[in-house]
Every structure is written in C-alpha cells, then in structure tokens.
C-alpha cells in the first residue's frame, strides 16, 4: 500500500511539474536523474563507466538543452520583436 501511495504522489508531482513548466523540463530532469544514478552506481557499487558512455550522456544532455533553448527562443521570439519595435518607433506601430 505504501508503494502505491508513493507512486501516486510521484505521478501527481510529475503532472504538476509539467503543468507549471513543460514536458521539456521533465525531459531535462530525466537526463539529470540518469546522470545522478550513474554517478551513484559508480561510487557505491564500483560500476565501471567508460568514456564513451560519459560522452553519450553528455551529448544527450546537450541535445536536450539545445532543443529546450530553441523552443524557448521560438516561444519568446515574436514578443521580443514587437516589444523592441515598439521601443524604437513608439506608439506609431
């Protein structure tokens, strides 16, 4: 019963996180979680981690960050253009 309660609480927290931010934030959090799990397993269980694995996770993290940045820029772009034009030309737009 306690496992079910924890799973339910996790699902509610994911729902709230995605509702307040975006699915991309959840994706970045998932990549960070994977990095922490790999680090902890390497320290506690002395699991071997190759340089290729580290490069792969770094590449995945950078790709998610780039995608997140491009979506952020895409979402904010038109508003910034209108705002800067308004500053340049005043109320004549």
PDB file of C-alpha atoms in Angstrom:
ATOM      1  CA  UNK A   1       0.000   0.000   0.000  1.00  0.00           C
ATOM      2  CA  UNK A   2       2.845   2.410   0.767  1.00  0.00           C
ATOM      3  CA  UNK A   3       4.407   1.721  -2.648  1.00  0.00           C
ATOM      4  CA  UNK A   4       1.132   2.632  -4.324  1.00  0.00           C
ATOM      5  CA  UNK A   5       0.931   5.879  -2.320  1.00  0.00           C
ATOM      6  CA  UNK A   6       4.482   6.839  -3.296  1.00  0.00           C
ATOM      7  CA  UNK A   7       3.802   6.031  -6.971  1.00  0.00           C
ATOM      8  CA  UNK A   8       0.602   8.101  -6.851  1.00  0.00           C
ATOM      9  CA  UNK A   9       2.457  11.035  -5.261  1.00  0.00           C
ATOM     10  CA  UNK A  10       5.150  10.781  -7.940  1.00  0.00           C
ATOM     11  CA  UNK A  11       2.568  10.877 -10.718  1.00  0.00           C
ATOM     12  CA  UNK A  12       0.860  13.896  -9.164  1.00  0.00           C
ATOM     13  CA  UNK A  13       4.187  15.735  -8.834  1.00  0.00           C
ATOM     14  CA  UNK A  14       5.051  14.983 -12.483  1.00  0.00           C
ATOM     15  CA  UNK A  15       1.613  16.223 -13.548  1.00  0.00           C
ATOM     16  CA  UNK A  16       2.062  19.457 -11.588  1.00  0.00           C
ATOM     17  CA  UNK A  17       5.614  19.975 -12.863  1.00  0.00           C
ATOM     18  CA  UNK A  18       4.584  19.574 -16.500  1.00  0.00           C
ATOM     19  CA  UNK A  19       1.563  21.826 -15.915  1.00  0.00           C
ATOM     20  CA  UNK A  20       3.717  24.617 -14.461  1.00  0.00           C
ATOM     21  CA  UNK A  21       6.647  24.296 -16.871  1.00  0.00           C
ATOM     22  CA  UNK A  22       6.726  21.998 -19.900  1.00  0.00           C
ATOM     23  CA  UNK A  23       7.444  18.441 -20.957  1.00  0.00           C
ATOM     24  CA  UNK A  24      10.938  19.610 -21.903  1.00  0.00           C
ATOM     25  CA  UNK A  25      11.663  20.432 -18.288  1.00  0.00           C
ATOM     26  CA  UNK A  26      10.649  16.902 -17.382  1.00  0.00           C
ATOM     27  CA  UNK A  27      12.987  15.593 -20.079  1.00  0.00           C
ATOM     28  CA  UNK A  28      15.927  17.613 -18.720  1.00  0.00           C
ATOM     29  CA  UNK A  29      15.113  16.398 -15.211  1.00  0.00           C
ATOM     30  CA  UNK A  30      15.118  12.813 -16.504  1.00  0.00           C
ATOM     31  CA  UNK A  31      18.576  13.226 -18.037  1.00  0.00           C
ATOM     32  CA  UNK A  32      19.893  14.744 -14.804  1.00  0.00           C
ATOM     33  CA  UNK A  33      18.374  11.853 -12.852  1.00  0.00           C
ATOM     34  CA  UNK A  34      20.172   9.387 -15.114  1.00  0.00           C
ATOM     35  CA  UNK A  35      23.461  11.204 -14.521  1.00  0.00           C
ATOM     36  CA  UNK A  36      22.970  11.028 -10.748  1.00  0.00           C
ATOM     37  CA  UNK A  37      22.111   7.324 -10.898  1.00  0.00           C
ATOM     38  CA  UNK A  38      25.208   6.584 -12.967  1.00  0.00           C
ATOM     39  CA  UNK A  39      27.422   8.577 -10.612  1.00  0.00           C
ATOM     40  CA  UNK A  40      25.953   6.915  -7.510  1.00  0.00           C
ATOM     41  CA  UNK A  41      26.253   3.429  -9.007  1.00  0.00           C
ATOM     42  CA  UNK A  42      29.866   4.170  -9.905  1.00  0.00           C
ATOM     43  CA  UNK A  43      30.671   5.330  -6.374  1.00  0.00           C
ATOM     44  CA  UNK A  44      28.665   2.843  -4.306  1.00  0.00           C
ATOM     45  CA  UNK A  45      28.825  -0.298  -6.434  1.00  0.00           C
ATOM     46  CA  UNK A  46      32.123   0.471  -8.197  1.00  0.00           C
ATOM     47  CA  UNK A  47      30.396   0.027 -11.554  1.00  0.00           C
ATOM     48  CA  UNK A  48      32.696   0.684 -14.494  1.00  0.00           C
ATOM     49  CA  UNK A  49      31.778   3.743 -16.560  1.00  0.00           C
ATOM     50  CA  UNK A  50      33.589   4.147 -19.861  1.00  0.00           C
ATOM     51  CA  UNK A  51      34.481   7.420 -21.519  1.00  0.00           C
ATOM     52  CA  UNK A  52      32.174   6.526 -24.429  1.00  0.00           C
ATOM     53  CA  UNK A  53      29.232   6.208 -22.011  1.00  0.00           C
ATOM     54  CA  UNK A  54      30.062   9.563 -20.440  1.00  0.00           C
ATOM     55  CA  UNK A  55      30.331  11.192 -23.875  1.00  0.00           C
ATOM     56  CA  UNK A  56      26.986   9.685 -24.879  1.00  0.00           C
ATOM     57  CA  UNK A  57      25.199  11.028 -21.823  1.00  0.00           C
ATOM     58  CA  UNK A  58      26.872  14.410 -22.264  1.00  0.00           C
ATOM     59  CA  UNK A  59      25.749  14.513 -25.888  1.00  0.00           C
ATOM     60  CA  UNK A  60      22.181  13.594 -24.905  1.00  0.00           C
ATOM     61  CA  UNK A  61      22.146  16.279 -22.212  1.00  0.00           C
ATOM     62  CA  UNK A  62      23.485  18.938 -24.582  1.00  0.00           C
ATOM     63  CA  UNK A  63      20.957  17.961 -27.250  1.00  0.00           C
ATOM     64  CA  UNK A  64      18.063  18.279 -24.806  1.00  0.00           C
ATOM     65  CA  UNK A  65      19.387  21.642 -23.605  1.00  0.00           C
ATOM     66  CA  UNK A  66      19.745  22.902 -27.181  1.00  0.00           C
ATOM     67  CA  UNK A  67      16.230  21.753 -28.051  1.00  0.00           C
ATOM     68  CA  UNK A  68      14.878  23.397 -24.921  1.00  0.00           C
ATOM     69  CA  UNK A  69      16.709  26.635 -25.764  1.00  0.00           C
ATOM     70  CA  UNK A  70      15.460  26.677 -29.351  1.00  0.00           C
ATOM     71  CA  UNK A  71      11.863  26.097 -28.207  1.00  0.00           C
ATOM     72  CA  UNK A  72      12.240  28.864 -25.626  1.00  0.00           C
ATOM     73  CA  UNK A  73      13.619  31.212 -28.275  1.00  0.00           C
ATOM     74  CA  UNK A  74      10.820  30.267 -30.661  1.00  0.00           C
ATOM     75  CA  UNK A  75       8.188  30.959 -27.998  1.00  0.00           C
ATOM     76  CA  UNK A  76       9.697  34.287 -26.929  1.00  0.00           C
ATOM     77  CA  UNK A  77      10.798  35.479 -30.382  1.00  0.00           C
ATOM     78  CA  UNK A  78       7.687  37.244 -31.736  1.00  0.00           C
ATOM     79  CA  UNK A  79       7.042  39.026 -28.440  1.00  0.00           C
ATOM     80  CA  UNK A  80      10.582  40.354 -28.300  1.00  0.00           C
ATOM     81  CA  UNK A  81      10.419  41.640 -31.888  1.00  0.00           C
ATOM     82  CA  UNK A  82       7.144  43.507 -31.267  1.00  0.00           C
ATOM     83  CA  UNK A  83       8.442  44.906 -27.967  1.00  0.00           C
ATOM     84  CA  UNK A  84      11.717  46.135 -29.499  1.00  0.00           C
ATOM     85  CA  UNK A  85       9.843  47.678 -32.463  1.00  0.00           C
ATOM     86  CA  UNK A  86       7.533  49.411 -30.003  1.00  0.00           C
ATOM     87  CA  UNK A  87      10.556  50.834 -28.198  1.00  0.00           C
ATOM     88  CA  UNK A  88      12.105  52.032 -31.468  1.00  0.00           C
ATOM     89  CA  UNK A  89       9.027  53.580 -33.058  1.00  0.00           C
ATOM     90  CA  UNK A  90       6.929  54.445 -30.047  1.00  0.00           C
ATOM     91  CA  UNK A  91       3.150  54.191 -30.424  1.00  0.00           C
ATOM     92  CA  UNK A  92       3.255  54.575 -34.237  1.00  0.00           C
ATOM     93  CA  UNK A  93       3.039  50.819 -34.861  1.00  0.00           C
TER      94      UNK A  93
END
